[in-house]
PDB file of C-alpha atoms in Angstrom:
ATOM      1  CA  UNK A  33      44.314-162.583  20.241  1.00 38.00           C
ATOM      2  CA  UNK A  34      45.830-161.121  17.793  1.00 38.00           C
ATOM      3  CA  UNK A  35      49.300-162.176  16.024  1.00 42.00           C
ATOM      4  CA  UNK A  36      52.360-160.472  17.615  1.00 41.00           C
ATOM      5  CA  UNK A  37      55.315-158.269  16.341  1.00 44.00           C
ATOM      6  CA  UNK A  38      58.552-160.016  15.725  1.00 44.00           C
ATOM      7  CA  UNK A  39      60.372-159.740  19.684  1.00 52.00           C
ATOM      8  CA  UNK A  40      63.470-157.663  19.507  1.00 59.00           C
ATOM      9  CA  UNK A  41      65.963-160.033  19.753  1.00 71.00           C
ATOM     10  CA  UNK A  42      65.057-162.913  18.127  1.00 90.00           C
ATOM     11  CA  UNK A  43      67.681-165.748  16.876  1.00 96.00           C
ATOM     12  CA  UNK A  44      64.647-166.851  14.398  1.00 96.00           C
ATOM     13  CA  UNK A  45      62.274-164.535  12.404  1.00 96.00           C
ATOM     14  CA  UNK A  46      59.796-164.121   9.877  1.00 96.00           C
ATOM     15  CA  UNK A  47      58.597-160.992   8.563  1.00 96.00           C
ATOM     16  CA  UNK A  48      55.397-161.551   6.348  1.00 96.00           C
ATOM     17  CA  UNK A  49      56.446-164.325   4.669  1.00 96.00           C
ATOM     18  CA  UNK A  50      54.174-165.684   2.247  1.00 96.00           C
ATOM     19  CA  UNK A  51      54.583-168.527  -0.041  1.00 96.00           C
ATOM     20  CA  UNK A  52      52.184-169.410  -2.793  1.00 95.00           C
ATOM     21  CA  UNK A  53      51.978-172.592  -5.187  1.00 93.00           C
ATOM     22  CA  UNK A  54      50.045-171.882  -8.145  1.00 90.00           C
ATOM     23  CA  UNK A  55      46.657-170.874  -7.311  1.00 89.00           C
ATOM     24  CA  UNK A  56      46.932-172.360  -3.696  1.00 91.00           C
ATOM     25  CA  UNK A  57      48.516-169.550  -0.829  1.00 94.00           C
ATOM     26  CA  UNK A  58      50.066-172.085   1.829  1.00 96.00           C
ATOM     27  CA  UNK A  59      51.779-169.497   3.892  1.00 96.00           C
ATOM     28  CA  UNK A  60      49.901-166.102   4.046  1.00 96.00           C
ATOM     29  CA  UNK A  61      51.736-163.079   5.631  1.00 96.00           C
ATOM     30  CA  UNK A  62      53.438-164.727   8.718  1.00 96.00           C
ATOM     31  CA  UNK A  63      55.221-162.582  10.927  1.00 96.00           C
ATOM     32  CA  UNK A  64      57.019-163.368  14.459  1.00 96.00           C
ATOM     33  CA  UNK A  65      60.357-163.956  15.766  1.00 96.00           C
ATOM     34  CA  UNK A  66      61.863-167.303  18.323  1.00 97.00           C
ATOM     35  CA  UNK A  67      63.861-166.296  21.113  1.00 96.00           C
ATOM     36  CA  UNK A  68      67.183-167.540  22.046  1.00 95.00           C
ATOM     37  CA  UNK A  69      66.664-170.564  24.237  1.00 95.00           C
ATOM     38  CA  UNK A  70      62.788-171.274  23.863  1.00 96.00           C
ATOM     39  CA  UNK A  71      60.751-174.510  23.060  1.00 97.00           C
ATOM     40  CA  UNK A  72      58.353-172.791  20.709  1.00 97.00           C
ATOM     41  CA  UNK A  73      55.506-174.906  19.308  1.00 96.00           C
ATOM     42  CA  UNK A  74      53.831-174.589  15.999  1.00 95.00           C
ATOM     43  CA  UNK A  75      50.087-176.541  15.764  1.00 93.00           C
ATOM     44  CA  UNK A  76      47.020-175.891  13.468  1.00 91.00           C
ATOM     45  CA  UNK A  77      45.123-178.177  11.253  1.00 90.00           C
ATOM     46  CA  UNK A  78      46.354-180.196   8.555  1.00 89.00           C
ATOM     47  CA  UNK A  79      47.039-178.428   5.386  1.00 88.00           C
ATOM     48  CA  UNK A  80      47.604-175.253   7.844  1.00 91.00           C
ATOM     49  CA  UNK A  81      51.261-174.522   6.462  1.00 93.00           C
ATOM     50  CA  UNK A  82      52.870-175.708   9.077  1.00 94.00           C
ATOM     51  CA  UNK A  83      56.367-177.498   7.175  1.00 93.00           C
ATOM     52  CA  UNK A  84      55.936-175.356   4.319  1.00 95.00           C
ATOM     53  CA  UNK A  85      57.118-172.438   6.960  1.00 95.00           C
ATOM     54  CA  UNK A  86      59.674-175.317   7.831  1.00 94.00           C
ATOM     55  CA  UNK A  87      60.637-175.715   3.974  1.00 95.00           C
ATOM     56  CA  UNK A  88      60.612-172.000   4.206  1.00 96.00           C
ATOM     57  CA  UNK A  89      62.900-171.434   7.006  1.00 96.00           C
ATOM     58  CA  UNK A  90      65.383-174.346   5.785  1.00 95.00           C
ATOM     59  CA  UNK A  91      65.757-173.307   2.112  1.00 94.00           C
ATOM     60  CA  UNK A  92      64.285-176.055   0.597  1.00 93.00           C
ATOM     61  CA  UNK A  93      61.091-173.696  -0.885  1.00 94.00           C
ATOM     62  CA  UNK A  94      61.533-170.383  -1.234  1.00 94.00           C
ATOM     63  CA  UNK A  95      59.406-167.883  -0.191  1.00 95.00           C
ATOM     64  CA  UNK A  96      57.294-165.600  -2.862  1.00 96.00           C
ATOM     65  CA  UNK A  97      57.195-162.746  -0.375  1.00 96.00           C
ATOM     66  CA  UNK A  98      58.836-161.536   2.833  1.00 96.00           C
ATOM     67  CA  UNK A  99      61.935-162.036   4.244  1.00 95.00           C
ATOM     68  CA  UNK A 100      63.704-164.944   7.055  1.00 96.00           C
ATOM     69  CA  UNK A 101      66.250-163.601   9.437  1.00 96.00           C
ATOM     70  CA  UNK A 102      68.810-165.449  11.128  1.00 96.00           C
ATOM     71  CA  UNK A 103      70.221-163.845  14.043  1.00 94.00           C
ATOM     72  CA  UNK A 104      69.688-160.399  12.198  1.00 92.00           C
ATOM     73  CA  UNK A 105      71.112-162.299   8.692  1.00 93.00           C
ATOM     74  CA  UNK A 106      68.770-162.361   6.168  1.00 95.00           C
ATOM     75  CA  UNK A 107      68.456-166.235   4.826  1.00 95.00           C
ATOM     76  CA  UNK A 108      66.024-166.076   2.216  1.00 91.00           C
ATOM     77  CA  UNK A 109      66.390-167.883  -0.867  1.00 86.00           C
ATOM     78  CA  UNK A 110      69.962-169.626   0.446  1.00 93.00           C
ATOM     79  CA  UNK A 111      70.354-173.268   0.112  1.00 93.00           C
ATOM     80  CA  UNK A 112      69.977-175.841   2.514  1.00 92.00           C
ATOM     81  CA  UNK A 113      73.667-176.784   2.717  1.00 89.00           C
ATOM     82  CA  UNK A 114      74.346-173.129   3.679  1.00 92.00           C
ATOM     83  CA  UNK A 115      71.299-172.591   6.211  1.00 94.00           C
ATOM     84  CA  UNK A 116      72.099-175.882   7.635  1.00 91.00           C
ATOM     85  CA  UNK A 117      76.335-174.994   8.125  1.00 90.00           C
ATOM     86  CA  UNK A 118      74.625-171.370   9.762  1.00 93.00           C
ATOM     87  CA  UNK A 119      73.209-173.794  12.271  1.00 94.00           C
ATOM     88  CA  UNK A 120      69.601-174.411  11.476  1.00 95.00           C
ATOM     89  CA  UNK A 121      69.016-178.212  11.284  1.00 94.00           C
ATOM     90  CA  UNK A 122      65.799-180.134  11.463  1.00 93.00           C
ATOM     91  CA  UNK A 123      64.048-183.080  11.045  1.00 91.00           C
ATOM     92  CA  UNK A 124      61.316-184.646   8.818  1.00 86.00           C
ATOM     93  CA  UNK A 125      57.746-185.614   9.079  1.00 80.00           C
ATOM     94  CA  UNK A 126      58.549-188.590   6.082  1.00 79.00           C
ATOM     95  CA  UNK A 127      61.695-189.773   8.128  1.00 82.00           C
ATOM     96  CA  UNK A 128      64.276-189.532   5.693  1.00 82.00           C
ATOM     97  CA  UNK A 129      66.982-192.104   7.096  1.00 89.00           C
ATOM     98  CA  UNK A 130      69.739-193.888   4.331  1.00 88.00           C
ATOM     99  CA  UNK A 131      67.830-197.560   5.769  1.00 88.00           C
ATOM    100  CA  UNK A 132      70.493-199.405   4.747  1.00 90.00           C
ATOM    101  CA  UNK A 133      73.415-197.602   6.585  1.00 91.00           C
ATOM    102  CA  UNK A 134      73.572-198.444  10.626  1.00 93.00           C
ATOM    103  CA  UNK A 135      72.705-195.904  12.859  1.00 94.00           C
ATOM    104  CA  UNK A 136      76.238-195.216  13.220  1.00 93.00           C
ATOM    105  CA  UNK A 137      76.739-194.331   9.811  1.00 91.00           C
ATOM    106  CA  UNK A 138      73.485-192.308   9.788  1.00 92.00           C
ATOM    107  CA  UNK A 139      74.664-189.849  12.292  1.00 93.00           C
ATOM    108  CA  UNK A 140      77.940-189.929  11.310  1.00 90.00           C
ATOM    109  CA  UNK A 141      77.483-188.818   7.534  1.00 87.00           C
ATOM    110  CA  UNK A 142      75.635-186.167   8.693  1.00 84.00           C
ATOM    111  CA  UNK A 143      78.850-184.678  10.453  1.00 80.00           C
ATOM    112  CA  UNK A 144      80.274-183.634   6.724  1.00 69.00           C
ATOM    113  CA  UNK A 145      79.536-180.051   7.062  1.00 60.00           C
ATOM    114  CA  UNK A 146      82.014-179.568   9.868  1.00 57.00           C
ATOM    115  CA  UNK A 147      84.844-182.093   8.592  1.00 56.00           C
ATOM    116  CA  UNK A 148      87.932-180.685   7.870  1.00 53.00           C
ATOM    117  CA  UNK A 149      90.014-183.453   5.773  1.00 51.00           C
ATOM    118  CA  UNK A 150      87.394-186.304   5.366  1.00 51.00           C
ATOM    119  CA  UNK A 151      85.607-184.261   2.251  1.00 47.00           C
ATOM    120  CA  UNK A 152      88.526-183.534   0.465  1.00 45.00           C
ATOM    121  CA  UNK A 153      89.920-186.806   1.244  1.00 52.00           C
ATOM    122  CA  UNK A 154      86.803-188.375   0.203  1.00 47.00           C
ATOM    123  CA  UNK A 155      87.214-186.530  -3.364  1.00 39.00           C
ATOM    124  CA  UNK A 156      90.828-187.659  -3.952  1.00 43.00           C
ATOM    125  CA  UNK A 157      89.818-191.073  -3.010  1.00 50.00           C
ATOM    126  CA  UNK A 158      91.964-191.415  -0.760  1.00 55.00           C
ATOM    127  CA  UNK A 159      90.704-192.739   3.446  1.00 62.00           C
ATOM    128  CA  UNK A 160      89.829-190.179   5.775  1.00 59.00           C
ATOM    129  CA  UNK A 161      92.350-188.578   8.162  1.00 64.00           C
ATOM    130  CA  UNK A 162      92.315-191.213  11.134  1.00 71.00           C
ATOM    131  CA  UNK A 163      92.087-188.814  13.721  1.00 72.00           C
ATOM    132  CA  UNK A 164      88.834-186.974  12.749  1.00 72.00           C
ATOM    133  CA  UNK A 165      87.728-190.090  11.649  1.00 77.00           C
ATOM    134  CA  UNK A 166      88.056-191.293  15.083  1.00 82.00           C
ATOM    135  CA  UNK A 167      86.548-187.576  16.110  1.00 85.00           C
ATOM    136  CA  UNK A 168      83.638-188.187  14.068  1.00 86.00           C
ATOM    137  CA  UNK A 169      83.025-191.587  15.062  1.00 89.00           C
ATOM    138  CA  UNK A 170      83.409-191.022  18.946  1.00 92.00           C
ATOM    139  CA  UNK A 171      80.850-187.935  18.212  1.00 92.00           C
ATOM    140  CA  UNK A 172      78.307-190.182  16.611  1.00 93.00           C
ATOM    141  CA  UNK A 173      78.297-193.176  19.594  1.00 95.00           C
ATOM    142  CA  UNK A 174      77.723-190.107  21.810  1.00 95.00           C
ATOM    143  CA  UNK A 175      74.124-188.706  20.833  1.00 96.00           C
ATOM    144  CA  UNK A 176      73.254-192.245  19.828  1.00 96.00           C
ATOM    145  CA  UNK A 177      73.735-192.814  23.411  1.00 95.00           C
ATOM    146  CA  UNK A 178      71.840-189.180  24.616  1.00 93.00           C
ATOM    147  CA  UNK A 179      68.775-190.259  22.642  1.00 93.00           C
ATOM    148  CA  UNK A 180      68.608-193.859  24.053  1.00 92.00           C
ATOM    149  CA  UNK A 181      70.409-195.644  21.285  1.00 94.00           C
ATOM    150  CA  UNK A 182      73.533-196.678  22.376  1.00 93.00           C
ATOM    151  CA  UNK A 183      72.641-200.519  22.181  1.00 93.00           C
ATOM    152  CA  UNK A 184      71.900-200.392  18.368  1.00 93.00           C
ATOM    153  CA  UNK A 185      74.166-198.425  17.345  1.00 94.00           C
ATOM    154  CA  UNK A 186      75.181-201.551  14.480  1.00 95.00           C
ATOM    155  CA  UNK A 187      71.787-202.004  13.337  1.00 95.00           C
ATOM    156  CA  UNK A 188      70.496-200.964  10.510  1.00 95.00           C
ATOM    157  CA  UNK A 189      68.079-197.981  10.268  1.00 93.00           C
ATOM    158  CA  UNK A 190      65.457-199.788   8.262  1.00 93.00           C
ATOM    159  CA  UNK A 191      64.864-202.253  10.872  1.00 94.00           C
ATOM    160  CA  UNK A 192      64.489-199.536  13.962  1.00 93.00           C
ATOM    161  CA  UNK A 193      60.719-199.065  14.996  1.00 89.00           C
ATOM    162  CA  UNK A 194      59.289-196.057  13.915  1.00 87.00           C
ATOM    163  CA  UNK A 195      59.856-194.133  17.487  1.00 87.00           C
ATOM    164  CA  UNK A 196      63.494-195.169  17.388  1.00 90.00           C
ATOM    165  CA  UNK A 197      63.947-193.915  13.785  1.00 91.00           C
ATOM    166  CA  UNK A 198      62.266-190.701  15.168  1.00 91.00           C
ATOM    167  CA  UNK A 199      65.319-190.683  17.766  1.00 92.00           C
ATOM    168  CA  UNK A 200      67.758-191.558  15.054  1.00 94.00           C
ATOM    169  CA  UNK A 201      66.411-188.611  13.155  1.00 93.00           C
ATOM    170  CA  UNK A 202      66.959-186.149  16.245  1.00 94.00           C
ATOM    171  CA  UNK A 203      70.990-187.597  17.195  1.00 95.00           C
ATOM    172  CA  UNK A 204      71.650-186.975  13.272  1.00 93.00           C
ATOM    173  CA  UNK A 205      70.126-183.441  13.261  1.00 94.00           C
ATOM    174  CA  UNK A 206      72.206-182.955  16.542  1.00 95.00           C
ATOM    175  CA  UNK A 207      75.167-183.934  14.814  1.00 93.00           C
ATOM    176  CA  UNK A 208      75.478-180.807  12.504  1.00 91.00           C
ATOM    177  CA  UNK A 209      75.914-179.034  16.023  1.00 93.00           C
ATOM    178  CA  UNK A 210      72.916-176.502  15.203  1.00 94.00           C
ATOM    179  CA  UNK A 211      71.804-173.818  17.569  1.00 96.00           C
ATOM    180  CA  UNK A 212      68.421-173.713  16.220  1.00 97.00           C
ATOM    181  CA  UNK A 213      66.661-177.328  15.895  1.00 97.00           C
ATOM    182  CA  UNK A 214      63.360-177.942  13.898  1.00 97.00           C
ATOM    183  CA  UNK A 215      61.760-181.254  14.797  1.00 96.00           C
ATOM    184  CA  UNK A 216      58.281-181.867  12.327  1.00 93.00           C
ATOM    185  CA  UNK A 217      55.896-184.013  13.963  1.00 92.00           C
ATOM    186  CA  UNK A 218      58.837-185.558  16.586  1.00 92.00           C
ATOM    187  CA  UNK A 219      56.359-187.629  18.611  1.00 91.00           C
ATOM    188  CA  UNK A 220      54.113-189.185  15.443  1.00 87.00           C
ATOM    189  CA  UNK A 221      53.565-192.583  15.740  1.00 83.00           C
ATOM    190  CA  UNK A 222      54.861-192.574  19.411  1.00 87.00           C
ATOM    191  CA  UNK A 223      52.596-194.649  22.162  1.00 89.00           C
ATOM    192  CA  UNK A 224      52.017-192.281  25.234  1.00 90.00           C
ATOM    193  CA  UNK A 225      55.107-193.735  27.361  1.00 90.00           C
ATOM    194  CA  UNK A 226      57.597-193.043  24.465  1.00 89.00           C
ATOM    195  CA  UNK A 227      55.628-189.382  24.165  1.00 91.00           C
ATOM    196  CA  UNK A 228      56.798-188.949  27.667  1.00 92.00           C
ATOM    197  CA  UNK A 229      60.192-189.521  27.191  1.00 92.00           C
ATOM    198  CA  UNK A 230      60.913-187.502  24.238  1.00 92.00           C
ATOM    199  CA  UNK A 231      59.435-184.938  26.055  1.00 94.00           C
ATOM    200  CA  UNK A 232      61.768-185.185  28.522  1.00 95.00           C
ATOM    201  CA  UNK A 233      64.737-185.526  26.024  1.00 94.00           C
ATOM    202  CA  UNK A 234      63.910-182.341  23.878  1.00 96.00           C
ATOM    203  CA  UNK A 235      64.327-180.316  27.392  1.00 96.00           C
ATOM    204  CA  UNK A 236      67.848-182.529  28.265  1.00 95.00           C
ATOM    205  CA  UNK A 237      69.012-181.634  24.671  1.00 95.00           C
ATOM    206  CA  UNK A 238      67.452-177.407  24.711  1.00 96.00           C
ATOM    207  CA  UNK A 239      69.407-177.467  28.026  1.00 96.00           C
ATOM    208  CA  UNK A 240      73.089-179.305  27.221  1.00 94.00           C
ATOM    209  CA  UNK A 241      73.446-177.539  23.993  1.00 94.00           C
ATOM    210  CA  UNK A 242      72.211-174.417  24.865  1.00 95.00           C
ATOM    211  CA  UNK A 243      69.461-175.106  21.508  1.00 96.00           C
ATOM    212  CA  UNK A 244      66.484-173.111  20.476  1.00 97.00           C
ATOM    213  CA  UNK A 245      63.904-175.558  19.291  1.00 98.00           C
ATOM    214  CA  UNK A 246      60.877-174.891  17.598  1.00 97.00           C
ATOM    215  CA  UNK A 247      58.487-178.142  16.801  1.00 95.00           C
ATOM    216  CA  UNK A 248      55.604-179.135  14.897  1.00 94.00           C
ATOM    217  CA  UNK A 249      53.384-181.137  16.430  1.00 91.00           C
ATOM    218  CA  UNK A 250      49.778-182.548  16.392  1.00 88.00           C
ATOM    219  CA  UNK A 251      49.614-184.026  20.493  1.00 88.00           C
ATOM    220  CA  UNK A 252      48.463-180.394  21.727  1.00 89.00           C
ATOM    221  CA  UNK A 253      49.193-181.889  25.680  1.00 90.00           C
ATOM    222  CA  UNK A 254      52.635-182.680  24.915  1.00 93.00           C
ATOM    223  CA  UNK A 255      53.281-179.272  23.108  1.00 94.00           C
ATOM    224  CA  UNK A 256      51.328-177.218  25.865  1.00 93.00           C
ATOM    225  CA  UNK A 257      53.597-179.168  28.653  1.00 94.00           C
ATOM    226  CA  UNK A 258      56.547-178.409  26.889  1.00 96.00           C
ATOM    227  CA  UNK A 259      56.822-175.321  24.989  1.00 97.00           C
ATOM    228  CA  UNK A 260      57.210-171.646  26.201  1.00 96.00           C
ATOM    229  CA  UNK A 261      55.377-170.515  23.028  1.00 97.00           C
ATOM    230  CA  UNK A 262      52.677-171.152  20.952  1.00 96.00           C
ATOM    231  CA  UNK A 263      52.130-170.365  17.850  1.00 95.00           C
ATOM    232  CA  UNK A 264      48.523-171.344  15.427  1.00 95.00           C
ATOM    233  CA  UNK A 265      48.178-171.294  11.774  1.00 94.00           C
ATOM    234  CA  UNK A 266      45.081-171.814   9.887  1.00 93.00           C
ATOM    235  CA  UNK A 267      45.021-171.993   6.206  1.00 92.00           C
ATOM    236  CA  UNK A 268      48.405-170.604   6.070  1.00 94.00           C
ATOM    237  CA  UNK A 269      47.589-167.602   8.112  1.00 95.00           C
ATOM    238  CA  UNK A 270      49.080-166.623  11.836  1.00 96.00           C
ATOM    239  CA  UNK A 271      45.752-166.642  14.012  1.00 94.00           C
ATOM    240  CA  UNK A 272      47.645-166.733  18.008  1.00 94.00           C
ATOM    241  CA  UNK A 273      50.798-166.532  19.278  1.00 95.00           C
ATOM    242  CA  UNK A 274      51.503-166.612  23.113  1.00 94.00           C
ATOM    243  CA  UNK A 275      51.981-168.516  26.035  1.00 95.00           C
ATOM    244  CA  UNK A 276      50.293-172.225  25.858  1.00 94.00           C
ATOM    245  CA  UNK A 277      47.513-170.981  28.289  1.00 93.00           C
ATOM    246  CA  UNK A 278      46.850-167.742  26.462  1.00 93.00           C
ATOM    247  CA  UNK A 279      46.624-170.024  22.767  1.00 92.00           C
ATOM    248  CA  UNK A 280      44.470-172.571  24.289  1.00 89.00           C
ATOM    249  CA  UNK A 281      41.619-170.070  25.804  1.00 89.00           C
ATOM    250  CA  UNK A 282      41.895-168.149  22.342  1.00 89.00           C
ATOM    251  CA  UNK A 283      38.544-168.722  20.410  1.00 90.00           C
ATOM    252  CA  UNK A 284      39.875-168.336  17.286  1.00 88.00           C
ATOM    253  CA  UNK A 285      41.946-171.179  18.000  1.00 88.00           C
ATOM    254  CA  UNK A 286      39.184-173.260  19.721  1.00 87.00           C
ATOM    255  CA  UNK A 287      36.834-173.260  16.773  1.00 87.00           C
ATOM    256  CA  UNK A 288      40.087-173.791  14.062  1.00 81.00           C
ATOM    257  CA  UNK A 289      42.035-176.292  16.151  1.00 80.00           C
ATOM    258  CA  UNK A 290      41.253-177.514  19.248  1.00 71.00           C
ATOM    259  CA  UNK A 291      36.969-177.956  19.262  1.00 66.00           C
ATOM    260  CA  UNK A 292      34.886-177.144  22.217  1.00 52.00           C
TER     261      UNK A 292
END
């Protein structure tokens, strides 16, 4: 199968983006767009490119070559701060929690783009307005509570277990109120019970905030189960891109990714 134009329409698109380090081409001519509203999955080998096209779309690497659109907007080249206040927010495959801060304070830190007084406040050195700090706070307990961590919301990050920190990740991405949410590797490290339910919380979250999601993962039955695209790269090139049935009968994809 062969990779597909860019749909008209989409929130999310590449147009032959390519990204080289030195000598080594991690992202080779990648082209296709995310519609509003879809789960759309991103597998292929290790090494494939998978979060450099993450890095890509995020603006923490730029891109040698090609150009990211964001609802029509070209992005390329901006920095995270700005992609991330556009609406693009994601999470890491190294979980990159502040370990010492409770979960609370994770998710609420990560509400800075969208405060009003606390920043400036913050500067001056002076406490932050009571009433968004309230805001803020309330906001926080909330998706602690949507991804199942209601009940430690006083602990501290270091001492969650790795799937919890995985949820903690997702509630703090939530909280910069994206529409489009990258999750790298959400389920790693997961045993198959706590596979099931983030499956089940990635469609409760698409659904309540109206989210495109696109997600890199490695468990191809919870990505086939769950997303309404597939897309496969292999050594940094596009090689399918389709429906989770069409991908996994591809034979380009059998003898890169999946085996016989």
């Amino acid at each position: 199968m062969s990779a597909a134009q860019p749909a008209a329409g989409a929130v999310l698109e590449a147009r032959a983006i390519t990204c080289r380090f030195g000598g080594l081409l991690a992202v080779n001519n990648v082209s296709f767009g995310v519609r509003q509203g879809e789960i759309f999955g991103l597998i292929g080998p290790n090494g494939a490119g998978k979060t450099t096209l993450f890095n890509l779309m995020t603006g923490l690497t730029p891109p040698t070559s090609g150009e990211l659109l964001y609802r029509g907007q070209p992005i390329s080249g901006l920095r995270p701060h700005r992609i991330a206040a556009m609406g693009i927010a994601r999470t890491f495959q190294n979980i990159r929690l502040f370990g010492e801060l409770s979960a609370l304070q994770n998710v609420m830190i990560a509400q800075h783009i969208h405060a009003r007084a606390g920043m400036l406040r913050g500067v001056l050195g002076l406490p932050p307005a009571p009433a968004e700090e309230r805001d803020v706070r309330a906001r926080a307990a909330e998706l602690l509570g949507m991804v199942g961590l209601a009940g430690q919301a006083q602990a501290k990050a270091r001492n969650f277990a790795y799937g919890d920190q995985r949820r903690l990740e997702i509630a703090r991405a939530l909280a910069l109120r994206p529409r489009v949410l990258l999750l790298d590797e959400p389920a790693a490290g997961m045993n198959p019970n706590e596979k099931g339910a983030l499956t089940e919380l990635i469609r409760q979250i698409r659904a309540r905030f109206d989210l495109t999601i696109l997600l890199i993962e490695h468990h191809v039955p919870l990505v086939m189960g769950l997303c309404d695209r597939v897309a496969v790269l292999d050594f940094g090139q596009l090689i399918a891109l389709g429906e989770p049935a069409q991908v996994q009968s591809d034979p380009a994809v059998i003898e890169a990714y999946l085996g016989e």
